PDB file of C-alpha atoms and ligand atoms in Angstrom:
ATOM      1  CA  UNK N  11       0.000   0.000   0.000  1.00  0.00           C
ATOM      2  CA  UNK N  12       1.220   3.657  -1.117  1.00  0.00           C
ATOM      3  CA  UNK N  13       1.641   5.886   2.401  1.00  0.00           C
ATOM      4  CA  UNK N  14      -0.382   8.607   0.596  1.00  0.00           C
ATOM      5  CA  UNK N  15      -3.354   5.658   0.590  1.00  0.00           C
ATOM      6  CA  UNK N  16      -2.881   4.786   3.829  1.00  0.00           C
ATOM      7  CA  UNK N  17      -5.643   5.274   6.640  1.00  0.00           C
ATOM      8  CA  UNK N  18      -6.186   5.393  10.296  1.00  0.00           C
ATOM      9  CA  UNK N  19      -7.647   2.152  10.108  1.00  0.00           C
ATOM     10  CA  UNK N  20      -4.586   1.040   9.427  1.00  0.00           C
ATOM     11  CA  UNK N  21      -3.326   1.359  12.638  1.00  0.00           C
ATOM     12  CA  UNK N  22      -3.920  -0.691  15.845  1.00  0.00           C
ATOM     13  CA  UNK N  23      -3.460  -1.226  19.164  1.00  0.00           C
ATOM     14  CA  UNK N  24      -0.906  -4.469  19.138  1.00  0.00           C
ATOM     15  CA  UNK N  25      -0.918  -6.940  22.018  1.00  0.00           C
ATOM     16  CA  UNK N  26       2.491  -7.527  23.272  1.00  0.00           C
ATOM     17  CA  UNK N  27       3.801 -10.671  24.893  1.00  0.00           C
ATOM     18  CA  UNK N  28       3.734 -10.465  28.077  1.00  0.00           C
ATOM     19  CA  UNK N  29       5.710 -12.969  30.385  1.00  0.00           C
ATOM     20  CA  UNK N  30       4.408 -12.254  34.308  1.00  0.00           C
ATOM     21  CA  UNK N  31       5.592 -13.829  37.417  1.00  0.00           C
ATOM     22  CA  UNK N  32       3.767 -13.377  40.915  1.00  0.00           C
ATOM     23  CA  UNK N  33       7.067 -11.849  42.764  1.00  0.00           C
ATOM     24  CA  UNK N  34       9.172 -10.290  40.103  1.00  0.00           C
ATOM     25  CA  UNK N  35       6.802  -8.226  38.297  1.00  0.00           C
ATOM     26  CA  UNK N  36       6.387  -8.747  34.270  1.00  0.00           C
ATOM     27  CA  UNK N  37       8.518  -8.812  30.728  1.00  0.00           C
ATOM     28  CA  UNK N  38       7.180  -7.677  27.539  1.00  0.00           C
ATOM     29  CA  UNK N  39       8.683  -8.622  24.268  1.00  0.00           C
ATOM     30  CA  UNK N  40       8.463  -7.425  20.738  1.00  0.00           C
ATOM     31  CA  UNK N  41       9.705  -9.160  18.102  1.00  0.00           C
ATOM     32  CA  UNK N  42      10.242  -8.069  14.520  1.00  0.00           C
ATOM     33  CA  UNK N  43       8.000  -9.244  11.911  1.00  0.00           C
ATOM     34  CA  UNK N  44       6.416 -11.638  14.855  1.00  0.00           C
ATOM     35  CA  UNK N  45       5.010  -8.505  16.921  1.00  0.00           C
ATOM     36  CA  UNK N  46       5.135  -5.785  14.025  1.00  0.00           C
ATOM     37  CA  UNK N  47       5.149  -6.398  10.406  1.00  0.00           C
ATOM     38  CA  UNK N  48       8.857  -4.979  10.488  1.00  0.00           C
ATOM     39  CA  UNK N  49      12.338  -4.739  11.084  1.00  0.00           C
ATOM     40  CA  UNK N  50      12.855  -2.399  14.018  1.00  0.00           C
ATOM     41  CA  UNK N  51      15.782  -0.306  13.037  1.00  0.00           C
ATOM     42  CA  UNK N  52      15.629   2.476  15.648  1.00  0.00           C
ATOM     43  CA  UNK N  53      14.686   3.221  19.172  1.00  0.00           C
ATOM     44  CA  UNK N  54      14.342   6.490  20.726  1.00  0.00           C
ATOM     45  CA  UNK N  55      12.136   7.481  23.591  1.00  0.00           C
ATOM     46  CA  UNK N  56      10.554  10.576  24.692  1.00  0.00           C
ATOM     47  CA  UNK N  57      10.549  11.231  28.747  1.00  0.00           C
ATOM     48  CA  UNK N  58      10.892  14.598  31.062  1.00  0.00           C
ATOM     49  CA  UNK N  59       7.520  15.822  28.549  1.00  0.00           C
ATOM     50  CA  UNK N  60       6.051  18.657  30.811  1.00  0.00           C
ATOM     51  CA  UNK N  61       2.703  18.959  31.257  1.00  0.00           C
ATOM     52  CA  UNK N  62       0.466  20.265  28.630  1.00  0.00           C
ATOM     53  CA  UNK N  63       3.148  19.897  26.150  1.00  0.00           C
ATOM     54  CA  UNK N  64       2.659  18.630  22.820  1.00  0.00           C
ATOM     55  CA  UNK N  65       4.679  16.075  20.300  1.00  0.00           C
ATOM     56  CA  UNK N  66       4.629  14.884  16.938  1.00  0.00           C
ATOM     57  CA  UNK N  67       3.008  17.030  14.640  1.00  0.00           C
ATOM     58  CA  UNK N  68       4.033  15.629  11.458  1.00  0.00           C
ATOM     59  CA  UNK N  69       3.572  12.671   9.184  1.00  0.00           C
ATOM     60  CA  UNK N  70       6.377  10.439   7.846  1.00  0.00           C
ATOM     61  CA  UNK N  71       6.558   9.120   4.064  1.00  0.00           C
ATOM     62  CA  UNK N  72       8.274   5.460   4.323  1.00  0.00           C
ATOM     63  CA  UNK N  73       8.161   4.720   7.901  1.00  0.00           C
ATOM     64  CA  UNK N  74       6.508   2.506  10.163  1.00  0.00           C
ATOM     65  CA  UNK N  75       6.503   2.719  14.333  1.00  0.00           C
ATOM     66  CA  UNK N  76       5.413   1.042  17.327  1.00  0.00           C
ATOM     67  CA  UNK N  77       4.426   3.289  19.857  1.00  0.00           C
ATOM     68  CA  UNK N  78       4.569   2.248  23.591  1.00  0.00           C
ATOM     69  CA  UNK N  79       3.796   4.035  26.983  1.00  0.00           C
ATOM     70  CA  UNK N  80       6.658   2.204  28.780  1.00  0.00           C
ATOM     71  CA  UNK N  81       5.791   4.084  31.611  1.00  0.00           C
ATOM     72  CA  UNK N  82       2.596   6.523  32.915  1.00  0.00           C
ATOM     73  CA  UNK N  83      -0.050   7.310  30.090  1.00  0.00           C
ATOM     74  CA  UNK N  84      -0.382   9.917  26.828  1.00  0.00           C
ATOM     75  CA  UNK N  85      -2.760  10.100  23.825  1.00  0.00           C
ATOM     76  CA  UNK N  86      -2.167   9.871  20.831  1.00  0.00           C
ATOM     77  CA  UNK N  87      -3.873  11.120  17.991  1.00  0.00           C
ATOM     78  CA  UNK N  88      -3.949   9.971  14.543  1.00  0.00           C
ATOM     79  CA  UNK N  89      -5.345  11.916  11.330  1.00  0.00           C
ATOM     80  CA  UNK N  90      -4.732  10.617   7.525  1.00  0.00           C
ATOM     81  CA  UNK N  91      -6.002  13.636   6.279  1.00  0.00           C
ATOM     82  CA  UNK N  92      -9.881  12.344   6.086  1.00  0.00           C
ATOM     83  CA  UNK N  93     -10.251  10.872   9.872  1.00  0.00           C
ATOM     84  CA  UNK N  94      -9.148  11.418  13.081  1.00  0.00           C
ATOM     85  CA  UNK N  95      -8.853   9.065  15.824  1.00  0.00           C
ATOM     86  CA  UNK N  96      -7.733   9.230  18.983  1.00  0.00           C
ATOM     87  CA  UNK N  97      -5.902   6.968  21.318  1.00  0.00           C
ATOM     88  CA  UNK N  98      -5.173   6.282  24.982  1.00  0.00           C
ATOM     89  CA  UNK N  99      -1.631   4.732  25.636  1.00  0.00           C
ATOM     90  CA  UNK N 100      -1.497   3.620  29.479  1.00  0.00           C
ATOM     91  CA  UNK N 101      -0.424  -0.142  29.407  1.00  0.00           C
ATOM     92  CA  UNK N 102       3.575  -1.176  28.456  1.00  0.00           C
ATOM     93  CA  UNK N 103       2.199  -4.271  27.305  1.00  0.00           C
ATOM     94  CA  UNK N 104       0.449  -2.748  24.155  1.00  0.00           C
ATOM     95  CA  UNK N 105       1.451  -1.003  21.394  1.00  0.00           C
ATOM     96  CA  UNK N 106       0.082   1.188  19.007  1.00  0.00           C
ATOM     97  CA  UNK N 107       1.348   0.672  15.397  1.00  0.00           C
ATOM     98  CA  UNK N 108       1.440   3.155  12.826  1.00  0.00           C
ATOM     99  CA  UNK N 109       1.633   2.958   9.292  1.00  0.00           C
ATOM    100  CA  UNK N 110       3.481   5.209   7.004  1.00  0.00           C
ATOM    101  CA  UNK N 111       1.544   8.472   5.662  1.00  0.00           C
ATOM    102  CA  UNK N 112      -0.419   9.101   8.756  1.00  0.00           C
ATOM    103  CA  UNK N 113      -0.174  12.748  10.761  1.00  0.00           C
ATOM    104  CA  UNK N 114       0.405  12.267  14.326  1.00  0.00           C
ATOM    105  CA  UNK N 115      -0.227  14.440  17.690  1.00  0.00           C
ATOM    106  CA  UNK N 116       1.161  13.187  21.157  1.00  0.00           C
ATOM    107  CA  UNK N 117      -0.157  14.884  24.282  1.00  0.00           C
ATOM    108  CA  UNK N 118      -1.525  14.572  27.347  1.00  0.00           C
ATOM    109  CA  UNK N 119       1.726  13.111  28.520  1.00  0.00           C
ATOM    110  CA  UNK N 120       1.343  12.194  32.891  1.00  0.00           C
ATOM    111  CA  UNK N 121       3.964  12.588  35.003  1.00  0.00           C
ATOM    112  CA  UNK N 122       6.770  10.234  35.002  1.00  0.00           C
ATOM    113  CA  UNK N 123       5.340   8.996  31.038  1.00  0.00           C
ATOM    114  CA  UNK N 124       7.734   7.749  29.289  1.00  0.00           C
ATOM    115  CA  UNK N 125       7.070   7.179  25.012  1.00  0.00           C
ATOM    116  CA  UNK N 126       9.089   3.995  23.543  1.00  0.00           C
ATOM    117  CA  UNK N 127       9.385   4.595  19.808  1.00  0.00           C
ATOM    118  CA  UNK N 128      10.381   1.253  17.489  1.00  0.00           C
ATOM    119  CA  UNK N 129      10.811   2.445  14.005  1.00  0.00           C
ATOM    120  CA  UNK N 130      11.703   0.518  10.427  1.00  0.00           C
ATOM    121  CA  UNK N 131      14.234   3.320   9.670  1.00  0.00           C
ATOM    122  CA  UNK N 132      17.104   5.674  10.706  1.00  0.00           C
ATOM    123  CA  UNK N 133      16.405   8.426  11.074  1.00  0.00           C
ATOM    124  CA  UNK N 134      16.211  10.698   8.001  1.00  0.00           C
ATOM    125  CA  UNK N 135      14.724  14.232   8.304  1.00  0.00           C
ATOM    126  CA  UNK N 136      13.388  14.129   4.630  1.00  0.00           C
ATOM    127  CA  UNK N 137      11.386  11.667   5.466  1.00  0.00           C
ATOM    128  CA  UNK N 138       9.626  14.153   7.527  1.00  0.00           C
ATOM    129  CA  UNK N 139       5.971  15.644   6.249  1.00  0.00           C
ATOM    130  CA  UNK N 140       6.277  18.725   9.024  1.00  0.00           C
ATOM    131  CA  UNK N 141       3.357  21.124   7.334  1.00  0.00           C
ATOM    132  CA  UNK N 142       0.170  20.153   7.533  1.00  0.00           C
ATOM    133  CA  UNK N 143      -1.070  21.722   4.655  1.00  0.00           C
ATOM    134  CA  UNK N 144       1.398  19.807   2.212  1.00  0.00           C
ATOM    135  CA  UNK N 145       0.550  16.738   4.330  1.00  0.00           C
ATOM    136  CA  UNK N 146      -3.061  17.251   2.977  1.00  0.00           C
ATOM    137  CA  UNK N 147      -1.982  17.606  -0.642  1.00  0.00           C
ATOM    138  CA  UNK N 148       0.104  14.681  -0.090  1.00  0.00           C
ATOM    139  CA  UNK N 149      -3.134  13.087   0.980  1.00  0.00           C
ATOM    140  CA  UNK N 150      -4.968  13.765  -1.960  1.00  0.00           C
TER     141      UNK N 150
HETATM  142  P1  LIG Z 227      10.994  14.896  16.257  1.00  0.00           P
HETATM  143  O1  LIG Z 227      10.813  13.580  15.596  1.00  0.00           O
HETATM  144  O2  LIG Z 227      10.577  16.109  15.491  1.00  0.00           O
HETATM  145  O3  LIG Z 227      10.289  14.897  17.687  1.00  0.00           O
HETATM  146  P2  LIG Z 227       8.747  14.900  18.128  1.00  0.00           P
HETATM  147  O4  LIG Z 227       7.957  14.361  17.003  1.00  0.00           O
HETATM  148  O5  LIG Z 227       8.719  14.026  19.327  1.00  0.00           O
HETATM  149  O6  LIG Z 227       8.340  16.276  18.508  1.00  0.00           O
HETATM  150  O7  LIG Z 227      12.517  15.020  16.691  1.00  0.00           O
HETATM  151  C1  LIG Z 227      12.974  16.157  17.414  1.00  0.00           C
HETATM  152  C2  LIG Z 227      14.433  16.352  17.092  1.00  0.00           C
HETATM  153  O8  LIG Z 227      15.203  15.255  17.620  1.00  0.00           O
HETATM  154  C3  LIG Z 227      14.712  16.375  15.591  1.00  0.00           C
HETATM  155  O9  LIG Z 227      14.760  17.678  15.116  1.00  0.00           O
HETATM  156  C4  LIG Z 227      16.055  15.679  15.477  1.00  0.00           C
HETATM  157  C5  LIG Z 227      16.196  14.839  16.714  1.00  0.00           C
HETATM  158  N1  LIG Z 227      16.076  13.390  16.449  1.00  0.00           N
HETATM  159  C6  LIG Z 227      17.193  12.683  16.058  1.00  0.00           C
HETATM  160  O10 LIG Z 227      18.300  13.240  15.892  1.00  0.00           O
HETATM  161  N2  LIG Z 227      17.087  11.333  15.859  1.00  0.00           N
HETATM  162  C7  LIG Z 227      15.916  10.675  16.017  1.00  0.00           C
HETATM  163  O11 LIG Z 227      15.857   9.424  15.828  1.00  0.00           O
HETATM  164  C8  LIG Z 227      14.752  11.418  16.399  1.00  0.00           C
HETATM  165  C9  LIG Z 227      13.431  10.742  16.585  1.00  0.00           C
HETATM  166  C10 LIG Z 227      14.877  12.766  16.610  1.00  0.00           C
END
């Protein structure tokens, strides 16, 4: 599928593995291609987000993510240029995967959150879509 054909529906929440014992708390695993339908190139993660603050704000062109609240809670919400939708990330042991050619906010970010990032790509800043206006012609 072409990015610029790419919808919201597209993207969903993703169970991870989760491996719990009673006394030593729990271990969640992804996988590539067994988890997410890719090879995860890159990890960053955002943390130390003050309140009210916002992140994201752009769309990328070739790259798929896995987005996980390691820690505390955020939204996050997801536009492909028709629909919006809008979700909740509060448990490490899901995932919210994102396909290329979708715009993305992240906010709402607790105290403490931190925002696990698995990508399919290095980064590469033309890869970017940072204007929402060209990511709605891109859209079209
Ligand atoms: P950006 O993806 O715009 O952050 P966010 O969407 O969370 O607001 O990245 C912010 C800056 O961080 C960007 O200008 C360059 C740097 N950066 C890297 O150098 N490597 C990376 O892998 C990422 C994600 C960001």
């Amino acid at each position: 599928m072409q990015a610029k054909d790419s919808t919201v529906y597209d993207c969903t929440i993703v169970e991870l593995d989760r491996h719990h014992s009673e006394r030593k708390g729990n271990i969640s695993v992804v996988e590539n291609r067994k988890t997410v339908p890719f090879d995860v190139k890159r990890v960053y993660y955002l943390y130390d987000v003050p309140g009210g603050e916002s992140r994201g704000g752009h769309a990328h062109k070739a790259l798929s993510q896995l987005i996980v609240a390691a820690s505390g809670s955020f939204t996050v919400t997801l536009d492909d240029g028709s629909v919006r939708r809008t979700f909740t990330l509060n448990r490490p042991y899901q995932g919210l995967y994102i396909v290329p050619g979708i715009w993305r906010t992240l906010e709402d970010f607790s105290s403490g959150a931190v925002c696990m990032v698995l990508a399919s790509e290095g980064y590469d800043e033309e890869d970017y879509i940072r204007d929402y206006e060209e990511f709605l012609v891109y859209k079209k």
